[in-house]
XYZ file of C-alpha atoms in Angstrom:
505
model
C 15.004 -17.405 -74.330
C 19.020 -16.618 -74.032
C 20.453 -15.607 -70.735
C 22.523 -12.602 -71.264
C 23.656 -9.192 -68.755
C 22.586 -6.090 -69.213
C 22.470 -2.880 -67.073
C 19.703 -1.961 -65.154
C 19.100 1.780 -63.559
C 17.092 1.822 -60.848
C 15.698 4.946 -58.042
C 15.058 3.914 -54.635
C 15.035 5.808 -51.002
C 16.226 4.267 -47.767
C 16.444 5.447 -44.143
C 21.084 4.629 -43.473
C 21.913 5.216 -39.920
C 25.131 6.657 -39.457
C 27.314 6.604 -36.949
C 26.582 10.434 -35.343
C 23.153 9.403 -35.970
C 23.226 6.446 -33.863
C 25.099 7.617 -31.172
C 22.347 11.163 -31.424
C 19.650 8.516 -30.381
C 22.081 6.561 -27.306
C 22.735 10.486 -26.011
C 18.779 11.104 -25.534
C 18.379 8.104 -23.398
C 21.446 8.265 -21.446
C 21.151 9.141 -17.957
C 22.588 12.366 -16.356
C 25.376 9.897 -14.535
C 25.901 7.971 -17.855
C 26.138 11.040 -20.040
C 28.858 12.594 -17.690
C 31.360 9.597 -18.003
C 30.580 9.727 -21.262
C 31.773 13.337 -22.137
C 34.574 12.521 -20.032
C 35.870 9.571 -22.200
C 35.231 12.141 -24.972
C 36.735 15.092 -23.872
C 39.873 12.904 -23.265
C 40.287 11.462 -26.414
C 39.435 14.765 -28.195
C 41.730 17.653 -27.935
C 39.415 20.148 -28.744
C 36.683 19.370 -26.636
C 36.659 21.331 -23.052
C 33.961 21.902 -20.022
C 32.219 24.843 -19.565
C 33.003 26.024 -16.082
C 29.738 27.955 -14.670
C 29.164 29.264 -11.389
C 26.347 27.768 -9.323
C 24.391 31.125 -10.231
C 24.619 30.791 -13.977
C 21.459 29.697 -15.635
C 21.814 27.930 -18.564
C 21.378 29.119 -22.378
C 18.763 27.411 -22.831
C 14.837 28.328 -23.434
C 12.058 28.720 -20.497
C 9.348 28.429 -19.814
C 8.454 30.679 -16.607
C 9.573 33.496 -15.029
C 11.248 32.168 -11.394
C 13.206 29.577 -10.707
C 11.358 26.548 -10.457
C 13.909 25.211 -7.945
C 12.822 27.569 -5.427
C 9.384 25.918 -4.979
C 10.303 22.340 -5.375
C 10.325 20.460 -2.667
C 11.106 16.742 -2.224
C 9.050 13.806 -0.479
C 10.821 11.627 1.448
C 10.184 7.650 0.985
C 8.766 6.236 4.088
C 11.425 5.022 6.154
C 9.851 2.020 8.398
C 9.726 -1.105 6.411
C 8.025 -4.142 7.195
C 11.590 -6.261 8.827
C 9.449 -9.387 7.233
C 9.449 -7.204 4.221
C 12.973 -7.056 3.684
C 14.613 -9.512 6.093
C 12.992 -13.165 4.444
C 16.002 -15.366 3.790
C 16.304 -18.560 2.124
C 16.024 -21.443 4.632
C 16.652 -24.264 2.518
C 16.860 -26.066 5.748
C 13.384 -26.001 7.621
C 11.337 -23.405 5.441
C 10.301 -24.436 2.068
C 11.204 -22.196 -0.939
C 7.080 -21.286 -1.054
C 7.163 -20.501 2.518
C 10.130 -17.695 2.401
C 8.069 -16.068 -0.898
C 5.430 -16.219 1.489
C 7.190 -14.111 4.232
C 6.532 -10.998 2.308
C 2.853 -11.464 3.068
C 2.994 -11.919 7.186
C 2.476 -8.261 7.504
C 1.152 -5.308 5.364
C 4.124 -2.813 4.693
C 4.380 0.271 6.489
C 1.328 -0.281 9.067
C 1.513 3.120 10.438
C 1.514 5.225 7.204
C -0.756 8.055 7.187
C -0.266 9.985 3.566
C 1.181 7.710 1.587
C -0.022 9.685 -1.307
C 3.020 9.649 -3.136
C 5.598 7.675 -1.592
C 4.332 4.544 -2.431
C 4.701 6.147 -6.194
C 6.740 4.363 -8.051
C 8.281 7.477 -9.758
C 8.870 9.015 -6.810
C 12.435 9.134 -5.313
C 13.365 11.142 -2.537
C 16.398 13.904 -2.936
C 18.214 13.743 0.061
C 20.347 15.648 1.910
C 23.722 15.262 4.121
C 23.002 16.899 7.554
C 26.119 15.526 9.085
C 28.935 15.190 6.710
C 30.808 12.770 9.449
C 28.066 9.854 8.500
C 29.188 9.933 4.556
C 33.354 10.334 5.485
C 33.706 8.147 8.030
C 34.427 4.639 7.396
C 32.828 1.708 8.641
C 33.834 -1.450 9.301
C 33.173 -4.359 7.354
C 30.872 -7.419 9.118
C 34.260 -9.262 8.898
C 36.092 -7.073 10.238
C 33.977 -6.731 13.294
C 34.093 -10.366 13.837
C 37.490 -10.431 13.582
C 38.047 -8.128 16.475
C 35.373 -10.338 18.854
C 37.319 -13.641 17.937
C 40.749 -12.526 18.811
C 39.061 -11.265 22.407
C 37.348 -14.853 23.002
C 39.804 -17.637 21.605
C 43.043 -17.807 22.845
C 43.592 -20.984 21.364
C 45.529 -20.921 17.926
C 43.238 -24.371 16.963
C 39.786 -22.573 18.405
C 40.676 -19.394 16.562
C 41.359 -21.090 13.262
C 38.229 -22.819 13.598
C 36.193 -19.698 14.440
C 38.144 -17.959 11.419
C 36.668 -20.722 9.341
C 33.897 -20.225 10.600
C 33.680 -16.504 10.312
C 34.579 -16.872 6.460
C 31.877 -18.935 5.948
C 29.003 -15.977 6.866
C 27.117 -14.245 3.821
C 26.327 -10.625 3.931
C 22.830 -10.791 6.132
C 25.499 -12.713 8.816
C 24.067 -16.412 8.270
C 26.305 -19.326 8.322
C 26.272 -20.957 4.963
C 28.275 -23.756 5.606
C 27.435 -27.445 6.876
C 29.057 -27.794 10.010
C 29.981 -31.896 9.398
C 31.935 -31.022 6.527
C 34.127 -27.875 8.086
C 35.073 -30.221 10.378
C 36.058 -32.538 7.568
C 37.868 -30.082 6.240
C 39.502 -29.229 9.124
C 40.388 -32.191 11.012
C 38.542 -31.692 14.178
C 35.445 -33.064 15.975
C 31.755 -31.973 14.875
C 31.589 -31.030 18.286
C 34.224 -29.109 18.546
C 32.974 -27.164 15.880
C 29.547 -26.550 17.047
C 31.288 -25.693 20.621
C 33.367 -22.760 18.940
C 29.686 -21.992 16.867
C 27.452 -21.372 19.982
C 29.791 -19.057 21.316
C 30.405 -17.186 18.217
C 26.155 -17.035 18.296
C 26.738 -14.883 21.334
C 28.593 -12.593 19.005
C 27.567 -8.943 18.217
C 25.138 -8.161 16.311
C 22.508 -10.229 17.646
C 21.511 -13.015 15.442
C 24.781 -13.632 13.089
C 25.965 -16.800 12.621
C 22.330 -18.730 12.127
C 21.716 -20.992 9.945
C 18.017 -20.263 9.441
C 15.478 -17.817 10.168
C 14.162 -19.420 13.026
C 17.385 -20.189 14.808
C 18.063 -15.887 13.892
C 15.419 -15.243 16.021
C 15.921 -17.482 18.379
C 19.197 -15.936 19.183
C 18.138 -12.916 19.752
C 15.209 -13.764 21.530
C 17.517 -15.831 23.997
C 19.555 -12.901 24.185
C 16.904 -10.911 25.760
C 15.447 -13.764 27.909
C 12.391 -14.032 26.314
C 12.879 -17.567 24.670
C 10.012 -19.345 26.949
C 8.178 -22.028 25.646
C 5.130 -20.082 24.117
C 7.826 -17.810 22.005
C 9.738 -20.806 21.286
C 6.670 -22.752 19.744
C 5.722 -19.259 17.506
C 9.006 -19.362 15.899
C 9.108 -22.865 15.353
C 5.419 -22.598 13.384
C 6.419 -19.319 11.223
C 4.063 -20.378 8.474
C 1.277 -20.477 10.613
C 2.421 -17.109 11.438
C 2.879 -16.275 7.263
C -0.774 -17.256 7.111
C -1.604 -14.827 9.935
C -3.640 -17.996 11.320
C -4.024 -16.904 14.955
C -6.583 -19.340 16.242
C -3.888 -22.066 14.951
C -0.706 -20.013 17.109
C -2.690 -19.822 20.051
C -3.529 -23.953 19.946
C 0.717 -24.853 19.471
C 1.565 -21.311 21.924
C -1.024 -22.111 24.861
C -1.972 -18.752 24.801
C -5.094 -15.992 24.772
C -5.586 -13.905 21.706
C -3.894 -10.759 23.456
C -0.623 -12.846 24.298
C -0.188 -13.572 20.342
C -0.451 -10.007 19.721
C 1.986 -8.987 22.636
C 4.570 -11.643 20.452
C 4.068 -10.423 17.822
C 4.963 -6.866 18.401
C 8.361 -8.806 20.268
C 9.156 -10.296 16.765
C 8.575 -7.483 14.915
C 11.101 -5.677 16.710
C 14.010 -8.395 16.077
C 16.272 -8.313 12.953
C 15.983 -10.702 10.623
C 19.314 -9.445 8.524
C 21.832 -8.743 11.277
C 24.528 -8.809 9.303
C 23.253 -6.281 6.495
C 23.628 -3.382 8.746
C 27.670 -3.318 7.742
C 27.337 -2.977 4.132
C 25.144 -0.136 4.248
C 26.243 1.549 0.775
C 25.723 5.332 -0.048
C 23.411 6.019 -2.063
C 23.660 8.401 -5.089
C 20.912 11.190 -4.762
C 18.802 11.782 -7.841
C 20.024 14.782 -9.730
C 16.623 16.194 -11.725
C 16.736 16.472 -15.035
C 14.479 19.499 -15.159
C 13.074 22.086 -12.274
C 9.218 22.469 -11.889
C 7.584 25.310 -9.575
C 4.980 27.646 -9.702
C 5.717 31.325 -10.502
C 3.278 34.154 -9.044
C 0.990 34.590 -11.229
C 0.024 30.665 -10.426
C 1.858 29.432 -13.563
C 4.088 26.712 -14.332
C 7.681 27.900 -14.497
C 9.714 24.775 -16.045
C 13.464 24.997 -16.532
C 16.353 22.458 -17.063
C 18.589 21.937 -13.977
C 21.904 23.600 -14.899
C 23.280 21.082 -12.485
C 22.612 17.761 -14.302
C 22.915 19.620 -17.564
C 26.932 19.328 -18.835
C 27.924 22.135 -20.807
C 31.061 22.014 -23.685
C 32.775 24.012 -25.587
C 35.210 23.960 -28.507
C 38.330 24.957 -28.611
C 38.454 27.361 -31.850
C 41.957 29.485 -31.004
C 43.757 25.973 -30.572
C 42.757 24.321 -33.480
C 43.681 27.258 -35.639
C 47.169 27.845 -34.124
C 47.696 24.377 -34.050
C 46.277 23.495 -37.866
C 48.503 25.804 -39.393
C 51.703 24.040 -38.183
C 51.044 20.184 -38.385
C 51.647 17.930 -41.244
C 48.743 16.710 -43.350
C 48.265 13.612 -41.611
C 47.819 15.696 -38.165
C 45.411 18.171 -39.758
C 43.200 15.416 -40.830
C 42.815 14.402 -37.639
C 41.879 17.491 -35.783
C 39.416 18.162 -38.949
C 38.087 14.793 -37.597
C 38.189 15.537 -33.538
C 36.921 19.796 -34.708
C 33.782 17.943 -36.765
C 32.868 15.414 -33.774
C 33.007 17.916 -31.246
C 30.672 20.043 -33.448
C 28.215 17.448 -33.653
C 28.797 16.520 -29.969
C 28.068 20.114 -28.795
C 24.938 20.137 -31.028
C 23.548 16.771 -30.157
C 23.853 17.804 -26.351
C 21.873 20.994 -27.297
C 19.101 19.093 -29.298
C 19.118 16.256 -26.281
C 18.025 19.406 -23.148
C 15.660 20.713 -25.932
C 13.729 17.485 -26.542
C 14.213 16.506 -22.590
C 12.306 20.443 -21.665
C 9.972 20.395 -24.544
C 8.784 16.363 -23.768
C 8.530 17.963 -19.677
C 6.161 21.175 -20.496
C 3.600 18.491 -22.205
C 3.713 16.139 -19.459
C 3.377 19.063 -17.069
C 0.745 20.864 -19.186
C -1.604 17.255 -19.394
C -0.416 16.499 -15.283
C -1.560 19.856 -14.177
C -4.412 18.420 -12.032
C -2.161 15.925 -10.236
C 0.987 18.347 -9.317
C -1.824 21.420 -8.013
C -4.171 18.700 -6.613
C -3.125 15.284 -5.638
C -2.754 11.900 -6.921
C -6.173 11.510 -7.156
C -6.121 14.055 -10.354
C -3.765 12.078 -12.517
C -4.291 11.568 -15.688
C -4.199 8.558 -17.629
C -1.194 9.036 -19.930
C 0.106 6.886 -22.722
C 3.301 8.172 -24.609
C 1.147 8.346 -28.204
C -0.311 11.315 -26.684
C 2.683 13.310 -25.700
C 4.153 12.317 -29.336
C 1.453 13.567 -30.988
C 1.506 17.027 -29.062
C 4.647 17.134 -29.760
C 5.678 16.130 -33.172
C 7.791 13.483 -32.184
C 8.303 9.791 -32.538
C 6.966 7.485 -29.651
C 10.168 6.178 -28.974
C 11.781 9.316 -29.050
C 9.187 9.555 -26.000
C 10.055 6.723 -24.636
C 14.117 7.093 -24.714
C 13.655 11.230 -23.557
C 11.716 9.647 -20.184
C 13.672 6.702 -19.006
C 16.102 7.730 -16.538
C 15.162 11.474 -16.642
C 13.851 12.789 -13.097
C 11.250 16.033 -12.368
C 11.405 17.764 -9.207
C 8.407 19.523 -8.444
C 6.240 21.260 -5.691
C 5.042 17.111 -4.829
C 8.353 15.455 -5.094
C 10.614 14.345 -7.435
C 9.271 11.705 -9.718
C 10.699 9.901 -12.873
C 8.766 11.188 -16.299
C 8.030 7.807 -17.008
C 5.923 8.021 -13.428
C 3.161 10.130 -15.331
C 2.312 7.228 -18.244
C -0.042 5.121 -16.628
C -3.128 2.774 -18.140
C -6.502 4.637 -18.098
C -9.655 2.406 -16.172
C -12.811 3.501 -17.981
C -15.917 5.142 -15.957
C -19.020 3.611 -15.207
C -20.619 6.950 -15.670
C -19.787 7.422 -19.357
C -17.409 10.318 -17.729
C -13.329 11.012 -18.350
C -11.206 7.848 -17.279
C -9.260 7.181 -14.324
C -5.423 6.997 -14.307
C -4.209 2.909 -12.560
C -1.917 5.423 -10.329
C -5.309 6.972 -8.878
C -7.215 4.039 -8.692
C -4.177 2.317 -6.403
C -4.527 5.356 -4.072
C -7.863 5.186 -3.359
C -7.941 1.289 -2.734
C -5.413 2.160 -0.127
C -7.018 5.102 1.413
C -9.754 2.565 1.867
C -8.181 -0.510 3.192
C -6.572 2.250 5.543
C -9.865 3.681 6.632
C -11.493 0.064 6.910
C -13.504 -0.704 10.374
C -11.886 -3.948 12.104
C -15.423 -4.901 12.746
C -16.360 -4.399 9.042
C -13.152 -5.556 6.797
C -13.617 -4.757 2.833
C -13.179 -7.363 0.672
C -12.112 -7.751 -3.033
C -15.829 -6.945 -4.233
C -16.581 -4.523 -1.816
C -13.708 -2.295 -2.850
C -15.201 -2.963 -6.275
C -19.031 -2.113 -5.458
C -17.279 1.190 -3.784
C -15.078 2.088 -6.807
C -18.207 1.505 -8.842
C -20.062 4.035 -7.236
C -17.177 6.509 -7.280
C -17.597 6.088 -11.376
C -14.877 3.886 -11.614
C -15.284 0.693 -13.895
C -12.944 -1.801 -11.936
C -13.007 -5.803 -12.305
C -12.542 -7.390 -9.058
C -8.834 -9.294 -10.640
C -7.777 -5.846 -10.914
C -8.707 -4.743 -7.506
C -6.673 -7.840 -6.491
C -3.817 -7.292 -8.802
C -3.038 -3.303 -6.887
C -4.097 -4.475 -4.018
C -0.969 -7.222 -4.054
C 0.946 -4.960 -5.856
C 1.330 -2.594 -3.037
C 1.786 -5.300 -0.430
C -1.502 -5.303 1.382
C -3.126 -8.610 2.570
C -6.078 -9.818 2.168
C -9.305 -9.287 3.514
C -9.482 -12.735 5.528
C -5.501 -12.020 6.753
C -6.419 -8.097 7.564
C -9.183 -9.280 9.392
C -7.161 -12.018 11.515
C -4.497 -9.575 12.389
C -6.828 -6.103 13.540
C -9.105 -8.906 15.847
C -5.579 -9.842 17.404
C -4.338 -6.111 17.929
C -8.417 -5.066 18.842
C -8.099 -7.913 21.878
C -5.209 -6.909 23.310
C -6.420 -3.049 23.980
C -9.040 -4.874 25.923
């Protein structure tokens, strides 16, 4: 059979993603802080493109769904605000505490022992919207950890050799205020005795705040401990057996300490209240508040009035009288580019449009499907998958998905991230409606919080409890929340409330 060309007509479809199309899809998911620089890049490069000044009492042009303003009912939920110092404070210790040991540190404590309704600040999607009281704390500039040990050097050294060694030194601190240098080669590098070095060192350890310039966790606290004459030998031999401590093994600590249950529990309490990150303190950063996307309250009638926040919501407009003056006196090389910059600002002012009426109509489904858990509690959440919300909707699941990253709710409960209300369903063992994982978390709290010292629940109790509460719960999952919200386990919780019972006796 010959070889030979011929033409060939074929029909076909395909799906081409332009440009505007493309950059349609990166507007939905951008953030209210990432969509503002980006309008501002834009509205600099294109002439035609300006802001739409509005006064704070301007609502915008946009449909609702209630009748009041939702922001007049919303209210936010503050975080809890007393962490665990094990919590946050564990630093590496390559030095006397094994890599394991510092993961460990997490564990020595459960976070936030005196919470009472931690109902939905342990949320995830919860974020707190806070507000300036004194405008002083946000103008007023701090000094840098650096800086501050600048000032205490030049009042101790008069030396120029002690203070160049204590500069060194002072150079050499990371951002919690540990040391992070090896003393034998600074003084290598410097020319001087070891023991010079170390000489300058302890006195710097005397330094304010407390606890800078350790090299380790245990020499932290030992500092500070010193500093408040409380270093005796019992303390000393606590500190120097932290992973007994990470273990919560308090029949072990009293053995090294020498000391009654009561005593261990009286230390305890002592290192609780030392700092285990003296140094962080001076690069305390401001932190943006969470602007929400969209404004939920309740209207009187008892409805749900849902509106987008005019604040996080950036209005443009185009500049029609300029481009016509302008087009009719350019060459043609200038009028094809403001036909360019008058059709991207079209589609730009569009795209925004279609972006707040996706974000508000993706927000009255999640609100209509939530309305259990924002009238009731945490305990009436849903279970939620973003299929469902699609199919309400008529949308794409990753439309979904891209319309609640980064987008924030504030209603009557707090102010919570959309993505907060998706959560995996846990079946019943009643043959009833599922449970939402958010749910089941809160009440395996609520009863680890409730627990009698005498009687501590374990892993299959919670489950045998859960069970008769209709929820169908393996006893991996119970562990997995139970972790995941940093709470200990039975044999730990039941160590530590026999060392705080003994001491009230």
């Amino acid at each position: 059979m010959a070889l030979s060309p011929k033409l060939d007509f074929r029909q076909s479809q395909s799906l081409a993603m332009t440009p505007q199309l493309m950059q349609s899809i990166k507007l939905l998911q951008m953030t209210h802080i990432e969509l503002t620089r980006f309008l501002e890049q834009e509205i600099e490069k294109n002439p035609l493109l300006e802001r739409e000044e509005r006064s704070d009492g301007e609502s915008a042009d946009l449909e609702r769904s209630g009748e009041e303003d939702a922001g007049e009912n919303a209210e936010a939920v503050d975080p809890a605000s007393d962490e665990d110092w094990f919590k946050t404070g564990a630093v590496d210790d390559a030095q006397s505490l094994s890599s394991a040991f510092d993961a460990s540190l997490e564990n020595i404590f459960p976070d936030d022992p005196g919470r009472s309704d931690r109902q939905f600040r342990d949320s995830p999607g919860a974020v707190s919207n806070p507000g300036y009281d004194d405008i002083g704390e946000i103008t007023v500039s701090r000094p840098s950890l650096s800086e501050y040990v600048a000032e205490q050097v030049a009042l101790t050294f008069r030396a120029p050799a002690d203070r160049f060694i204590a500069s060194a030194l002072a150079d050499a601190l990371d951002e919690n205020g540990y040391l992070r240098a090896d003393i034998y080669m600074l003084a290598q590098n410097l020319g001087v005795e070891t023991a010079h070095v170390e000489h300058i060192l302890e006195k710097m350890q005397g330094f304010d705040p407390a606890g800078i310039f350790a090299r380790d966790l245990r020499e932290c606290l030992a500092i500070q401990l010193h500093l408040r004459d409380r270093l005796d030998p019992a303390m000393a031999a606590m500190i120097d057996h932290l992973d007994l401590l990470a273990r919560r093994d308090f029949a072990a600590l009293k053995k090294v300490c020498g000391v009654d249950q009561a005593d261990i529990a009286d230390m305890l309490r002592e290192i609780r209240a030392l700092d285990p990150k003296p140094g962080a303190r001076f690069s305390v950063d401001i932190a943006d508040s969470v602007v929400p996307d969209v404004l939920v309250g309740l209207t009187r009638q008892g409805d749900w009035a849902i509106e987008l926040n005019s604040a996080a919501l950036p209005r443009l407009i185009v500049n029609n009288q300029y481009y016509a003056r302008v087009s009719r006196s350019v060459k043609a090389e200038e009028k094809a580019f403001l036909s360019d910059c008058m059709q991207t600002a079209n589609w730009l002012v569009r795209s925004l449009d279609q972006r707040a009426r996706t974000i508000l109509k993706v927000t009255q489904e999640i609100v209509r499907q939530q309305d259990g858990f924002l009238r009731r509690g945490v305990i009436h959440l849903k279970p939620l998958n973003m299929r469902a919300i699609a199919d309400a909707v008529g949308m794409h699941e990753s439309t979904i998905s891209r319309v609640s990253a980064g987008k924030f709710m504030a209603t009557p409960r707090g102010m919570f991230e959309l993505r907060y209300f998706f959560n995996a369903s846990i079946a019943s063992s009643e043959g009833g409606s599922a449970h939402s994982s958010e749910s089941v978390r809160h009440r395996i709290r609520q009863m680890i919080d409730a627990e009698n010292p005498a009687n501590v629940l374990s892993d299959d109790a919670i489950v045998d409890a859960l069970k008769k509460d209709g929820v169908d719960i393996a006893r991996r999952t119970v562990a997995k929340y139970r972790e995941s919200m940093n709470i200990a386990s039975s044999v730990q919780r039941r160590r530590e409330k026999r060392a705080e019972a003994s001491r009230h006796f």
